[in-house]
PDB file of C-alpha atoms in Angstrom:
ATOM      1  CA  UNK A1250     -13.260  59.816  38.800  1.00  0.00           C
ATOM      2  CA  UNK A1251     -15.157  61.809  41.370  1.00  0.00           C
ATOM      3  CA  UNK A1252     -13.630  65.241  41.988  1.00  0.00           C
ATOM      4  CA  UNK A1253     -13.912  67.999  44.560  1.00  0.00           C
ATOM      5  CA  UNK A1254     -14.765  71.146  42.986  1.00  0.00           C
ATOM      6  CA  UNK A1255     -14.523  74.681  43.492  1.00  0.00           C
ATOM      7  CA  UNK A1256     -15.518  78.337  42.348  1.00  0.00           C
ATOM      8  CA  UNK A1257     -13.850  81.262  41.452  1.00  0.00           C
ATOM      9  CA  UNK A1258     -10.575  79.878  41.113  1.00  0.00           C
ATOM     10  CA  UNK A1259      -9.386  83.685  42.025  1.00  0.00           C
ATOM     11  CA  UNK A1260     -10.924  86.087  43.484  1.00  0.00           C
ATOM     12  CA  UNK A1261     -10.256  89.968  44.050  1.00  0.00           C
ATOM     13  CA  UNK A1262     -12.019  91.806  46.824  1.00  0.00           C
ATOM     14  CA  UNK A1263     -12.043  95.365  48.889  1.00  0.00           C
ATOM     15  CA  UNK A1264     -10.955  95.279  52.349  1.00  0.00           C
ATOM     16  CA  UNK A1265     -14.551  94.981  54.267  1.00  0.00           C
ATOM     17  CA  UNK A1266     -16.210  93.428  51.440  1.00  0.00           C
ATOM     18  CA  UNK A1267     -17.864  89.852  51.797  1.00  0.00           C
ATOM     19  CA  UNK A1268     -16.511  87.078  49.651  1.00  0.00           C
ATOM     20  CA  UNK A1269     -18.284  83.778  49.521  1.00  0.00           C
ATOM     21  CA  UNK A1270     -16.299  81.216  48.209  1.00  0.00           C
ATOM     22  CA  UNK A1271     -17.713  77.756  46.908  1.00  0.00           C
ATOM     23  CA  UNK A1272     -17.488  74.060  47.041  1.00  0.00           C
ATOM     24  CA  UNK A1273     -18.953  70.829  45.043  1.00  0.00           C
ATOM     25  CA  UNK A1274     -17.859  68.175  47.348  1.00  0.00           C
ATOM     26  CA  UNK A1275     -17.821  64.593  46.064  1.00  0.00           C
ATOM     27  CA  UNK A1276     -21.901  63.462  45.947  1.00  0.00           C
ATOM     28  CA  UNK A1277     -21.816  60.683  48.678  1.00  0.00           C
ATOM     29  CA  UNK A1278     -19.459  62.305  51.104  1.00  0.00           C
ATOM     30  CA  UNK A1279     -20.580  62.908  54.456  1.00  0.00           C
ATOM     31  CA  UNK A1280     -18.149  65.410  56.136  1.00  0.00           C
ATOM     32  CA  UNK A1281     -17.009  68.576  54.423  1.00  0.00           C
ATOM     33  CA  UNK A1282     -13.992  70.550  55.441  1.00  0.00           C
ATOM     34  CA  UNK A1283     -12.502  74.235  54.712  1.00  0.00           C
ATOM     35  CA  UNK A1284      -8.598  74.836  54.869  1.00  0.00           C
ATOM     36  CA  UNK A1285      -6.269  77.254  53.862  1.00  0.00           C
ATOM     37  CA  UNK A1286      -3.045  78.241  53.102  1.00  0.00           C
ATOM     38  CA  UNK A1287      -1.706  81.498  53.646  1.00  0.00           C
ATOM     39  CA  UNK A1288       1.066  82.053  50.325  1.00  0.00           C
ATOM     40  CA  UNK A1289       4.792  80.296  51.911  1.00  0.00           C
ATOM     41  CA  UNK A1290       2.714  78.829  54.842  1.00  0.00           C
ATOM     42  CA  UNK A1291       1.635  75.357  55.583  1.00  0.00           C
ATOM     43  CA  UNK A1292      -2.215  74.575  55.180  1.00  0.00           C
ATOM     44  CA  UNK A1293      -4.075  75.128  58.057  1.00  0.00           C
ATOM     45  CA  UNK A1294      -7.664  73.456  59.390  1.00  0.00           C
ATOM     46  CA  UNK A1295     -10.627  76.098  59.414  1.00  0.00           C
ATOM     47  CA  UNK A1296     -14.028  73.857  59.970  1.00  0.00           C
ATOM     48  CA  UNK A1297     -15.434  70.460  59.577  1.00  0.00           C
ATOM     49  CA  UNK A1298     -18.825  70.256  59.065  1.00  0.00           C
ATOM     50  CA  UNK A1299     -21.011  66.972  59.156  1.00  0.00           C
ATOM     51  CA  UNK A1300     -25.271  66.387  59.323  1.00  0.00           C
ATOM     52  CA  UNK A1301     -25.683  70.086  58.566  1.00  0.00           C
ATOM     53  CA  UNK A1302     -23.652  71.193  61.729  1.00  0.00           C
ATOM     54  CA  UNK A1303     -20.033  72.288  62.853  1.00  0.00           C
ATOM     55  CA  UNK A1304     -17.987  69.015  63.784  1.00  0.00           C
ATOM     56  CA  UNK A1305     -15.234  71.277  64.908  1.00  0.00           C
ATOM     57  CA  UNK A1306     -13.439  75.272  64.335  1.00  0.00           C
ATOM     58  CA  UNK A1307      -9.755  76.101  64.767  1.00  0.00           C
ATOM     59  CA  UNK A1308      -8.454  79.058  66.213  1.00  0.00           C
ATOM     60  CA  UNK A1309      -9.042  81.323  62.827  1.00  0.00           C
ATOM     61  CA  UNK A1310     -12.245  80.269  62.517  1.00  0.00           C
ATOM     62  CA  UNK A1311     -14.156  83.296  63.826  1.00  0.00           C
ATOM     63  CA  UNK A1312     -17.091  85.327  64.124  1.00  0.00           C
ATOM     64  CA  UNK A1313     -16.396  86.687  60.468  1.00  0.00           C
ATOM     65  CA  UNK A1314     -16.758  83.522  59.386  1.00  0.00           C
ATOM     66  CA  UNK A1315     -19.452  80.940  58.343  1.00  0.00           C
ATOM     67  CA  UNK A1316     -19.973  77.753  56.227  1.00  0.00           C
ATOM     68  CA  UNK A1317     -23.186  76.284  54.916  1.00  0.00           C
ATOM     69  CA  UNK A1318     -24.529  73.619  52.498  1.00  0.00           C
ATOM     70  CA  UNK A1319     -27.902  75.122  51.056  1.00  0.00           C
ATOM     71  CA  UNK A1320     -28.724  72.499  48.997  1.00  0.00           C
ATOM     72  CA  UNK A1321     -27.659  68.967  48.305  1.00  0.00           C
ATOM     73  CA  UNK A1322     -24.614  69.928  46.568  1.00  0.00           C
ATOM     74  CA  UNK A1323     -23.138  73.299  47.474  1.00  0.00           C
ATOM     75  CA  UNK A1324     -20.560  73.776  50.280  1.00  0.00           C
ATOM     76  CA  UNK A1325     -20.017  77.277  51.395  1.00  0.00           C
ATOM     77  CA  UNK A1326     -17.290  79.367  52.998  1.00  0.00           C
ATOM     78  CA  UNK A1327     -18.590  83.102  53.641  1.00  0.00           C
ATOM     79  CA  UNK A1328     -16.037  85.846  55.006  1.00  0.00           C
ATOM     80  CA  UNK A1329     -18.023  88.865  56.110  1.00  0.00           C
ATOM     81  CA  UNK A1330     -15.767  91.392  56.366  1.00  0.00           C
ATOM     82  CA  UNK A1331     -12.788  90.455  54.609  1.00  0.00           C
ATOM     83  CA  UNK A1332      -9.041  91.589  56.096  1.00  0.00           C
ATOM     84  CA  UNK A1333      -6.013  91.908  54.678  1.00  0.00           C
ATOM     85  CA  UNK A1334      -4.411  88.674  56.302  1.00  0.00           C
ATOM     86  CA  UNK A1335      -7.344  86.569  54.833  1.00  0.00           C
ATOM     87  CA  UNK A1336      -5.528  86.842  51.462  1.00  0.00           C
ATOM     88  CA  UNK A1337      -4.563  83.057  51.168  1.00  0.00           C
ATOM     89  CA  UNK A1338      -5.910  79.884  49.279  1.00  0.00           C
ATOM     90  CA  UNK A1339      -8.677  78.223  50.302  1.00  0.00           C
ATOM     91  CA  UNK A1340      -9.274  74.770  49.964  1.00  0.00           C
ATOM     92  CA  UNK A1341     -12.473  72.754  50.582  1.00  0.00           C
ATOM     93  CA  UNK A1342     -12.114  68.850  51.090  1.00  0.00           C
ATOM     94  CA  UNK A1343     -14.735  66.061  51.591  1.00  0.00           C
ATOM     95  CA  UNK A1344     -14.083  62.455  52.654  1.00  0.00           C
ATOM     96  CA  UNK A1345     -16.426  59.737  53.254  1.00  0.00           C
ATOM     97  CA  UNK A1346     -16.460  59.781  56.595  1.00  0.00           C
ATOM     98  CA  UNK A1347     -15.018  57.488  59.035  1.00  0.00           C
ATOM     99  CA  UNK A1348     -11.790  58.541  60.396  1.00  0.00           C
ATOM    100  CA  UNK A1349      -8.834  57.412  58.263  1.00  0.00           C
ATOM    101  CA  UNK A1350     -10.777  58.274  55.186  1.00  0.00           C
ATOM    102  CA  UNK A1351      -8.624  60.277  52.462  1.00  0.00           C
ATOM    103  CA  UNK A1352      -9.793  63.841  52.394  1.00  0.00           C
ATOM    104  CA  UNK A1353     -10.162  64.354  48.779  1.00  0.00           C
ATOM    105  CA  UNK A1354      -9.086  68.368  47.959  1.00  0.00           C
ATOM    106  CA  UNK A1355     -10.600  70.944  45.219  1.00  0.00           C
ATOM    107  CA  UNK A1356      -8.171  73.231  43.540  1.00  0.00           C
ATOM    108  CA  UNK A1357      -8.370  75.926  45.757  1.00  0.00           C
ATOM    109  CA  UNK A1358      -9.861  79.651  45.533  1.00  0.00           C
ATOM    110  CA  UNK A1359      -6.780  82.233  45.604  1.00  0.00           C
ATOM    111  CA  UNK A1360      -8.272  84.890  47.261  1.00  0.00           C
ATOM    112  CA  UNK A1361      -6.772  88.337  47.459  1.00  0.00           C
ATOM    113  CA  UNK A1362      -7.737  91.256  49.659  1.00  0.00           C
ATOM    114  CA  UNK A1363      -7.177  95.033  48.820  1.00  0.00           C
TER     115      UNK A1363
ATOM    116  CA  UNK B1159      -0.331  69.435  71.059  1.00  0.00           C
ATOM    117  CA  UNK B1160      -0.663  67.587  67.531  1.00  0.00           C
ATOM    118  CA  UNK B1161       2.038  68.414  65.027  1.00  0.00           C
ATOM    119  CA  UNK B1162       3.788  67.668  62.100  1.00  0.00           C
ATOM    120  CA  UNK B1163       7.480  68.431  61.757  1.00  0.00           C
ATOM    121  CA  UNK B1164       9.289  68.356  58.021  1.00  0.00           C
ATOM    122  CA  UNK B1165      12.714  69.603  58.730  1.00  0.00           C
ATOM    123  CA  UNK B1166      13.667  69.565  54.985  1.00  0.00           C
ATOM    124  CA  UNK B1167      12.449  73.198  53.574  1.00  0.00           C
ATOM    125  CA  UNK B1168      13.716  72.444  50.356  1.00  0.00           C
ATOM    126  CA  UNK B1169      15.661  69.229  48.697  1.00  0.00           C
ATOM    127  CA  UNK B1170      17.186  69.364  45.492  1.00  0.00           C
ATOM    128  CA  UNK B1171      17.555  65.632  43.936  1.00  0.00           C
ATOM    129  CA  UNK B1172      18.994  64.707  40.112  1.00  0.00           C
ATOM    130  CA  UNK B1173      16.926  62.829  38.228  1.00  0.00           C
ATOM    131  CA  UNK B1174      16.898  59.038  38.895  1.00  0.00           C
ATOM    132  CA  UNK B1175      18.596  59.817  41.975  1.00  0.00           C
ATOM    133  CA  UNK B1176      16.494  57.953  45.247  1.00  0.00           C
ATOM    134  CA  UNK B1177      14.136  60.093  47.539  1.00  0.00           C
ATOM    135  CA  UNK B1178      13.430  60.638  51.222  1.00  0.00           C
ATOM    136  CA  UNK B1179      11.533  63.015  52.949  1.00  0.00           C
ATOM    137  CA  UNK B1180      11.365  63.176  56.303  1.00  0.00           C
ATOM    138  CA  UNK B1181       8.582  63.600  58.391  1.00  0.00           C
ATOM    139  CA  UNK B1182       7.599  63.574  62.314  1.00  0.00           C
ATOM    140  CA  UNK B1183       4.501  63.979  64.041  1.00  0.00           C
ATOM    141  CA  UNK B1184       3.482  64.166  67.865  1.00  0.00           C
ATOM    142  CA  UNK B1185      -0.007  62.823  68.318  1.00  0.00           C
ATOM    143  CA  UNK B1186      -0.731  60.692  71.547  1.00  0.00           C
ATOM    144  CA  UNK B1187      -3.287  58.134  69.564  1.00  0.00           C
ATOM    145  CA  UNK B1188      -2.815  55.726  66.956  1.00  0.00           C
ATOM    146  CA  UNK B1189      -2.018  58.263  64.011  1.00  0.00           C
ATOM    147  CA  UNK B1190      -3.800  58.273  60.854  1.00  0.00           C
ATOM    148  CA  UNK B1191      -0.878  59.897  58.374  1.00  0.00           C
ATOM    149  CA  UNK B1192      -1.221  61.177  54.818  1.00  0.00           C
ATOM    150  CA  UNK B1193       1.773  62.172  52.437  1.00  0.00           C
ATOM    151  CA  UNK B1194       0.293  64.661  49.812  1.00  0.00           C
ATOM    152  CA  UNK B1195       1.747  66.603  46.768  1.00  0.00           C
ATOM    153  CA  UNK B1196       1.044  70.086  45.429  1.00  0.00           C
ATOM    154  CA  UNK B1197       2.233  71.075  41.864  1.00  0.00           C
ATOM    155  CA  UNK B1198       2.175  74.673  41.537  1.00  0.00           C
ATOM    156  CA  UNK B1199      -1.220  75.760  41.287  1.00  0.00           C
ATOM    157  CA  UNK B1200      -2.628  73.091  41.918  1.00  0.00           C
ATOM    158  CA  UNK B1201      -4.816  71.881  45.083  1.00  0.00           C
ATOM    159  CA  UNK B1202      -3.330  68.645  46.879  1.00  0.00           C
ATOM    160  CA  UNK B1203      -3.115  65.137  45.907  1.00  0.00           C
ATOM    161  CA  UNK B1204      -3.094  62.350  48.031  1.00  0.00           C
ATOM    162  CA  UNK B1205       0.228  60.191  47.602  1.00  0.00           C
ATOM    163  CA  UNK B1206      -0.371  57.723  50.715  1.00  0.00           C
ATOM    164  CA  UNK B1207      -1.819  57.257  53.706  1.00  0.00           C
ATOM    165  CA  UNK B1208      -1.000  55.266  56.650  1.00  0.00           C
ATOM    166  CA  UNK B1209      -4.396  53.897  58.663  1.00  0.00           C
ATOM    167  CA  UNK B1210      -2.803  50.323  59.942  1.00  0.00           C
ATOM    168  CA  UNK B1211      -2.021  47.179  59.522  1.00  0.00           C
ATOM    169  CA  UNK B1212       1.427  46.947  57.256  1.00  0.00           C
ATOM    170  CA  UNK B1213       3.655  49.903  58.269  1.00  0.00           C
ATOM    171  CA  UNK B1214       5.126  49.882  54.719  1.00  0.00           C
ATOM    172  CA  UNK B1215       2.218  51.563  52.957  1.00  0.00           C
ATOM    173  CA  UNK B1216       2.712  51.996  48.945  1.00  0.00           C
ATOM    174  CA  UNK B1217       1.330  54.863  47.007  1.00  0.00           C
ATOM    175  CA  UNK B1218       0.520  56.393  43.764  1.00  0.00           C
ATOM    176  CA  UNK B1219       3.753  57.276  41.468  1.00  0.00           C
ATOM    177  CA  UNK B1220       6.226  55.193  42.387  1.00  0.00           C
ATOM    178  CA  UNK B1221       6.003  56.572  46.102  1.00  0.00           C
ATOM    179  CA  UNK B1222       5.828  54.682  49.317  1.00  0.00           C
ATOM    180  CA  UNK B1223       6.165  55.354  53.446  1.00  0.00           C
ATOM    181  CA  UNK B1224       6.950  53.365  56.019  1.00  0.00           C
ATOM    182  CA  UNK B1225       5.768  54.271  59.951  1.00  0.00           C
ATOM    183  CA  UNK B1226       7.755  53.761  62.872  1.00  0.00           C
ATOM    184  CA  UNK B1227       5.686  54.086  65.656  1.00  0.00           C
ATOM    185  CA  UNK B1228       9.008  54.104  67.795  1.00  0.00           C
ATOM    186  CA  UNK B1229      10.883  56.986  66.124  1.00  0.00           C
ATOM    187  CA  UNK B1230       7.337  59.169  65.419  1.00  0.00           C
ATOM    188  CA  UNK B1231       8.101  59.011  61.807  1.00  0.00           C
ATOM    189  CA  UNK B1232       6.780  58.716  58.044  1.00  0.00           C
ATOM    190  CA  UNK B1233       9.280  59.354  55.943  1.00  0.00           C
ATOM    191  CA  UNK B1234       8.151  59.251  52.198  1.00  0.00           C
ATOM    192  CA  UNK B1235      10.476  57.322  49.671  1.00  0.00           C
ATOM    193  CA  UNK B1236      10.805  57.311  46.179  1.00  0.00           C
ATOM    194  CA  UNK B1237      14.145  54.691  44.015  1.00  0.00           C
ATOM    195  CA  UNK B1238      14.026  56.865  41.100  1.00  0.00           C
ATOM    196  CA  UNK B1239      12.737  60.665  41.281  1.00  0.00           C
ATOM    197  CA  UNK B1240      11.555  61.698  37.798  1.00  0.00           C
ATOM    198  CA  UNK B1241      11.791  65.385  36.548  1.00  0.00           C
ATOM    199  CA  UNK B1242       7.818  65.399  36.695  1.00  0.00           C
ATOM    200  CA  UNK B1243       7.987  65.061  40.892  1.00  0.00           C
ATOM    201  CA  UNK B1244       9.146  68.312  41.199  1.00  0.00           C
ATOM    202  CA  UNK B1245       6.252  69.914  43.545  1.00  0.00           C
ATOM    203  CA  UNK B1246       6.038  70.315  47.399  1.00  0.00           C
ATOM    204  CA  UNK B1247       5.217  67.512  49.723  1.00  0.00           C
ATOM    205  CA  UNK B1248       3.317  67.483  52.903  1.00  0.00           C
ATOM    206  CA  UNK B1249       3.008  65.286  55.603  1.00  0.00           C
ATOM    207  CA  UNK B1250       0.045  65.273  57.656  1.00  0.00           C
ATOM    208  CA  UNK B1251      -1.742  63.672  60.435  1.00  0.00           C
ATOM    209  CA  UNK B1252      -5.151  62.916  61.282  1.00  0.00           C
ATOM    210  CA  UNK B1253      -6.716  64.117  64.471  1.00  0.00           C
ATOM    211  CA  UNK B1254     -10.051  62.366  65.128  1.00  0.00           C
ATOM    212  CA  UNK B1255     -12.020  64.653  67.896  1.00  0.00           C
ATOM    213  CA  UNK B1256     -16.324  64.262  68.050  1.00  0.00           C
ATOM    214  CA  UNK B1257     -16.448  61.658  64.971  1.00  0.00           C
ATOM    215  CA  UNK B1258     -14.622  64.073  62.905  1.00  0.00           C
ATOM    216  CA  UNK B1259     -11.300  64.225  61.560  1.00  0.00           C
ATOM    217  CA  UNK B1260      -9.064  67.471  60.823  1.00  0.00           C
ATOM    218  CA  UNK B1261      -5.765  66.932  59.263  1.00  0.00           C
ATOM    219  CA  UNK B1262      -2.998  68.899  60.606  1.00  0.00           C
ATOM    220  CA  UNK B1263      -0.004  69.188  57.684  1.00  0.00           C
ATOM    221  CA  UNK B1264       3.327  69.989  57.992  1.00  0.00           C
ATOM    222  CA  UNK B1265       5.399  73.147  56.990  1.00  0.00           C
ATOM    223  CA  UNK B1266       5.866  71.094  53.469  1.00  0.00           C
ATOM    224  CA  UNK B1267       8.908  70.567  51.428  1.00  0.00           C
ATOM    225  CA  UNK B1268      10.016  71.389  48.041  1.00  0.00           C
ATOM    226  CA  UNK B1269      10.966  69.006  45.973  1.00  0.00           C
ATOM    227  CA  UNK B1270      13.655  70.357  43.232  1.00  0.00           C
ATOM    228  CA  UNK B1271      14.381  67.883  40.474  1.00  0.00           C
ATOM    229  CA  UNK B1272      17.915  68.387  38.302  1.00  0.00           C
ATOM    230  CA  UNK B1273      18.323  67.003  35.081  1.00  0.00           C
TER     231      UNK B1273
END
């Protein structure tokens, strides 16, 4: 069965330092979507992104950070200039499209900042 | 504003014992809803989703929900928990906004299974 993947599964990183985190979604998957959990928290929306674009950003979505797809396969999240309070796991998700459609959710990338 | 309410933080259960979590969500549209399960370390597995049609919607596991349109609910069920359901649950809703969809998850509850 098709699965959403993701890499590092943990990552370590100075305060300031730029962490890009990465996503396989499933192949014929239209939108692509970043969330993430901060540790005891519920899981929280970041960005949708659809036809090479943002569909939509929450709140915590800012400046510092950015998503891409650079190929056919790759889905990015980049933090800039990481903070403390990004610590948290991220997960990426990918459905089909239409709305309704499961999101289908990769493992996660812990991510801790020093 | 969308939400998701699960007032249960944690539940504890005995094994074989029957299941409900409770869920609520304030959305003004036809909700699309979404029960999924985290194991510990683990990402998030959909259990069940609601989209329309039959409000009794049956899942993977053993699981099912039924949506009452009239109380705001999805409260997940289960006749028989088994010692491998202990995880966390989450509730969710769909918000469709510009032909996208973000789903917006509860605070999650923790499923404790005894022997």
């Amino acid at each position: 069965e098709p699965e959403v993947t993701q890499t590092p599964s943990h990552q370590v990183t100075q305060m300031g330092q730029e962490v890009i985190l990465r996503c396989v979604p499933i192949s014929n998957h239209l939108y692509f979507y970043w969330y993430r959990q901060i540790l005891g928290q519920k899981v929280e929306f970041l960005v949708s992104f659809y036809n090479n674009e943002i569909s939509e950003k929450s709140e915590i979505f800012d400046d510092q950070f950015s998503v891409e797809r650079p190929d056919g396969s790759n889905f990015t999240l980049k933090i800039r200039s990481t903070k403390l309070e990004d610590s948290a796991m991220y997960f990426c998700a990918s459905s089909p499209g239409q709305p309704g459609e499961t999101q289908y959710f990769g493992p996660g990338t812990r991510l801790l900042v020093l | 504003a969308q939400s998701v309410t699960q007032p249960d933080i944690h539940i504890t259960v005995s094994e074989g014992a029957s299941l409900e979590l409770r869920c609520n969500y304030s959305y003004g549209a036809t909700p699309y809803l979404f029960w999924y399960v985290q194991s510990p370390g683990q990402g998030l597995q959909l259990l069940l989703k609601y989209f329309s049609g039959d409000t009794l919607v049956q899942g993977i596991k053993g699981f099912e929900a039924e949506f009452k349109r009239s109380q705001s609910s999805f409260n997940l069920r289960k006749p028989s928990v088994h010692w491998s359901d202990a995880a966390e649950y989450f509730c969710a809703v769909g918000i469709t906004q510009g032909g996208s969809e973000k789903l917006v998850f509860g605070k999650g509850t923790k499923l404790t299974v005894n022997p």
